[in-house]
XYZ file of C-alpha atoms in Angstrom:
258
model
C -0.017 0.008 -0.022
C 1.414 3.385 -0.951
C 1.968 5.987 1.643
C 0.882 9.618 1.264
C 4.375 10.684 -0.313
C 4.436 7.885 -2.724
C 0.907 8.542 -3.775
C 1.505 12.150 -4.151
C 4.618 11.303 -6.422
C 2.414 8.959 -8.559
C -0.233 11.748 -9.084
C 2.627 13.978 -10.130
C 4.002 11.295 -12.486
C 0.565 10.822 -13.817
C 0.174 14.505 -14.683
C 3.599 14.731 -16.276
C 3.035 11.656 -18.301
C 6.253 10.153 -17.320
C 5.145 6.778 -18.690
C 8.659 4.908 -18.267
C 8.922 6.148 -14.754
C 5.284 4.687 -13.930
C 5.998 1.574 -15.573
C 8.880 0.909 -13.003
C 7.200 2.215 -10.266
C 7.356 -0.881 -8.038
C 11.128 -0.865 -8.426
C 11.407 2.633 -6.828
C 12.593 2.286 -2.961
C 11.148 4.460 -0.072
C 14.479 6.062 0.114
C 14.260 6.915 -3.504
C 10.643 8.213 -3.316
C 12.094 11.295 -1.110
C 14.328 12.324 -3.900
C 11.924 11.730 -6.543
C 9.410 13.890 -4.578
C 11.871 16.663 -5.096
C 12.565 16.093 -8.605
C 8.777 16.004 -9.556
C 7.918 19.279 -7.664
C 10.977 21.013 -9.702
C 9.713 19.541 -13.001
C 6.162 20.215 -12.495
C 6.846 23.994 -11.445
C 8.951 24.288 -14.431
C 6.513 23.026 -16.892
C 3.873 25.216 -15.285
C 6.079 28.113 -15.694
C 6.952 27.434 -19.391
C 3.431 26.911 -20.134
C 2.550 30.444 -18.526
C 5.367 31.876 -20.437
C 3.992 30.631 -23.803
C 0.532 31.822 -23.160
C 1.611 35.122 -22.320
C 3.820 35.470 -25.386
C 0.842 33.950 -27.658
C -1.735 36.214 -26.119
C 0.090 39.486 -27.516
C -1.365 41.556 -24.808
C 1.341 44.213 -24.877
C 2.092 46.927 -22.301
C -1.035 48.064 -20.212
C -1.906 49.596 -16.906
C -3.209 47.119 -14.222
C -6.663 47.868 -13.004
C -5.106 48.570 -9.486
C -3.827 51.745 -11.280
C -6.985 52.654 -13.091
C -8.368 55.981 -12.362
C -11.964 54.991 -11.978
C -12.765 58.785 -10.933
C -11.934 60.008 -14.544
C -14.814 58.472 -16.653
C -17.974 60.157 -16.561
C -19.902 56.946 -16.412
C -18.123 53.278 -15.842
C -19.696 50.531 -13.704
C -17.002 49.549 -11.763
C -18.767 46.448 -9.736
C -19.440 45.192 -13.370
C -16.033 45.354 -14.487
C -14.740 43.515 -11.166
C -17.391 40.925 -11.702
C -16.273 40.267 -15.149
C -12.815 39.799 -13.628
C -14.057 36.520 -12.131
C -14.036 35.240 -15.813
C -17.610 33.559 -15.522
C -18.185 34.626 -18.953
C -15.526 32.290 -20.324
C -17.281 29.217 -18.914
C -20.635 30.535 -20.340
C -18.949 31.311 -23.826
C -20.457 34.865 -23.505
C -19.057 37.966 -25.328
C -18.516 41.188 -23.810
C -18.632 44.390 -25.769
C -16.805 47.436 -24.231
C -18.403 50.785 -25.718
C -16.752 54.163 -25.309
C -15.032 57.191 -27.039
C -11.204 57.221 -27.273
C -9.194 56.945 -24.369
C -11.626 55.994 -21.756
C -10.032 52.795 -20.923
C -11.627 50.136 -23.218
C -8.517 48.514 -24.294
C -7.118 48.596 -20.646
C -10.114 46.894 -19.092
C -9.796 44.255 -21.946
C -6.298 43.528 -21.594
C -6.792 43.170 -17.747
C -9.534 40.628 -18.744
C -6.972 38.861 -21.015
C -4.224 38.832 -18.661
C -6.401 37.311 -15.960
C -7.535 34.505 -18.247
C -3.880 33.593 -19.112
C -2.868 33.619 -15.489
C -5.761 31.212 -14.839
C -4.503 28.814 -17.458
C -6.684 29.738 -20.682
C -5.476 30.616 -24.198
C -5.877 34.143 -25.126
C -5.238 36.217 -28.194
C -5.135 40.147 -28.304
C -5.598 41.841 -31.526
C -6.916 45.141 -33.198
C -9.815 44.573 -35.820
C -7.675 46.167 -38.418
C -4.649 43.719 -37.993
C -6.908 40.640 -37.972
C -9.063 41.469 -40.756
C -6.143 42.545 -42.924
C -4.237 39.544 -42.070
C -7.143 37.175 -43.118
C -7.908 39.133 -46.384
C -4.214 38.809 -47.270
C -3.980 34.782 -46.948
C -3.432 33.501 -50.467
C -5.586 30.275 -51.046
C -8.370 28.609 -49.341
C -6.160 26.350 -47.313
C -4.094 29.292 -46.047
C -7.311 31.100 -45.048
C -8.696 28.161 -43.280
C -5.465 27.697 -41.223
C -5.595 31.390 -40.340
C -9.358 31.295 -39.490
C -8.597 28.546 -37.005
C -6.024 30.627 -35.446
C -8.583 33.382 -34.473
C -11.354 31.114 -33.794
C -9.286 28.656 -31.470
C -8.519 30.447 -28.323
C -10.558 30.355 -25.206
C -10.671 34.166 -25.161
C -10.369 36.494 -28.253
C -9.934 40.133 -27.943
C -10.896 42.485 -30.783
C -9.791 45.776 -30.127
C -10.801 49.135 -32.070
C -13.661 48.001 -34.048
C -15.242 51.191 -35.695
C -12.203 53.340 -35.949
C -11.759 52.424 -39.704
C -14.099 51.605 -42.456
C -14.093 47.977 -43.988
C -14.881 46.668 -47.338
C -17.610 43.876 -47.504
C -14.891 40.957 -47.707
C -13.532 42.398 -44.349
C -17.102 42.287 -43.111
C -17.650 38.614 -44.260
C -14.371 37.570 -42.519
C -15.154 39.159 -39.247
C -18.595 37.247 -39.330
C -16.890 34.081 -40.105
C -14.722 34.528 -37.042
C -17.572 35.275 -34.764
C -19.629 32.704 -36.048
C -17.048 30.008 -35.530
C -16.567 31.177 -31.905
C -20.411 31.442 -31.476
C -21.577 29.552 -28.166
C -17.857 27.817 -28.198
C -15.369 30.389 -26.829
C -15.594 33.935 -25.587
C -14.985 37.309 -27.416
C -14.308 40.692 -26.229
C -14.771 43.455 -28.438
C -13.858 47.217 -27.966
C -15.749 49.699 -30.039
C -16.308 53.376 -30.238
C -19.585 52.975 -32.210
C -22.837 51.780 -31.213
C -24.286 48.835 -33.145
C -26.720 51.152 -34.946
C -23.745 52.825 -36.570
C -21.879 49.608 -37.667
C -23.327 49.844 -41.252
C -21.020 52.834 -41.497
C -18.138 50.637 -40.428
C -19.204 47.901 -42.916
C -21.059 50.073 -45.587
C -22.943 47.917 -47.930
C -22.199 44.699 -46.222
C -24.953 42.336 -46.281
C -23.696 40.196 -43.143
C -23.908 43.160 -40.435
C -27.257 42.595 -39.287
C -26.167 38.642 -38.842
C -22.872 39.654 -37.446
C -24.437 41.797 -34.552
C -26.978 39.156 -34.016
C -24.255 36.527 -33.241
C -22.270 38.863 -31.329
C -24.780 40.056 -28.810
C -26.827 36.949 -28.618
C -25.088 35.791 -25.293
C -23.100 39.176 -24.371
C -22.923 41.809 -21.948
C -22.314 45.531 -22.991
C -20.125 47.568 -20.782
C -20.567 51.145 -21.653
C -17.977 53.944 -20.590
C -18.470 57.643 -20.979
C -16.087 60.387 -20.401
C -13.185 62.484 -21.832
C -9.848 60.858 -23.372
C -7.536 59.861 -20.374
C -4.667 59.951 -22.746
C -5.497 63.366 -23.580
C -5.661 64.108 -19.770
C -2.147 62.815 -19.189
C -0.873 64.547 -22.195
C -1.994 68.007 -21.046
C -0.750 67.154 -17.536
C 2.644 66.206 -18.964
C 2.852 69.486 -21.001
C 2.058 71.543 -18.021
C 4.645 69.993 -16.035
C 7.452 70.568 -18.677
C 6.310 74.087 -18.681
C 6.804 74.343 -15.139
C 9.972 72.671 -15.188
C 11.417 75.047 -17.771
C 10.112 78.200 -15.805
C 11.797 76.854 -12.613
C 15.113 76.077 -14.729
C 15.106 79.661 -15.830
C 14.519 80.953 -12.437
C 17.370 78.844 -10.959
C 19.777 80.390 -13.855
C 18.610 83.843 -13.186
C 19.669 83.626 -9.434
């Protein structure tokens, strides 16, 4: 009968898929189990770290401000409890979508990136992309096989974050490709979309595209809309930095004149 340490070691060996070791398990002595326990712990920790590093690299989240530094007082309207609830990631289990709506610079991308980072840390596959990069990438694929592989690349992650829908206008071809991505992910994987345009204006983003109504229908069927209102925080920061530079120049001149 296995003792507690040996039982734990066996569980780790199973998790690590060390089939050769498991095949010779009965040959391992009690003295060897103590050293094996240390080795298995090291190996498990290293593999988990490498897996995390791969997911973070593949997610392409870029640099972003953590929510602990987010200025909740700056937006004129933002549902902070809703954001904190979304950070529990229940929408991933439900394969629901999140639409973050607001004007430029109010924190849409920051919130999306924080949700993506939390998902990566909890072991999920994540991909962050702008709408322009994704749609241009898909449209540039040469041949049906290449396009199918690329569609799978965007459809596969547990969480896909599509940033900046609405900042540019797209052709019917681009609209069809976005619909294909949303349709492939529908009720299977969660998608977060950030946009500066309400859905009533998406026919201006995809003018003359026949699939716009179907695209919106698929996107909002299982979704939550997080609306943010306010002025651009980036503009606020730029104005503050410019003011600080002017003050520094004035102080420097005063110092030289004394």
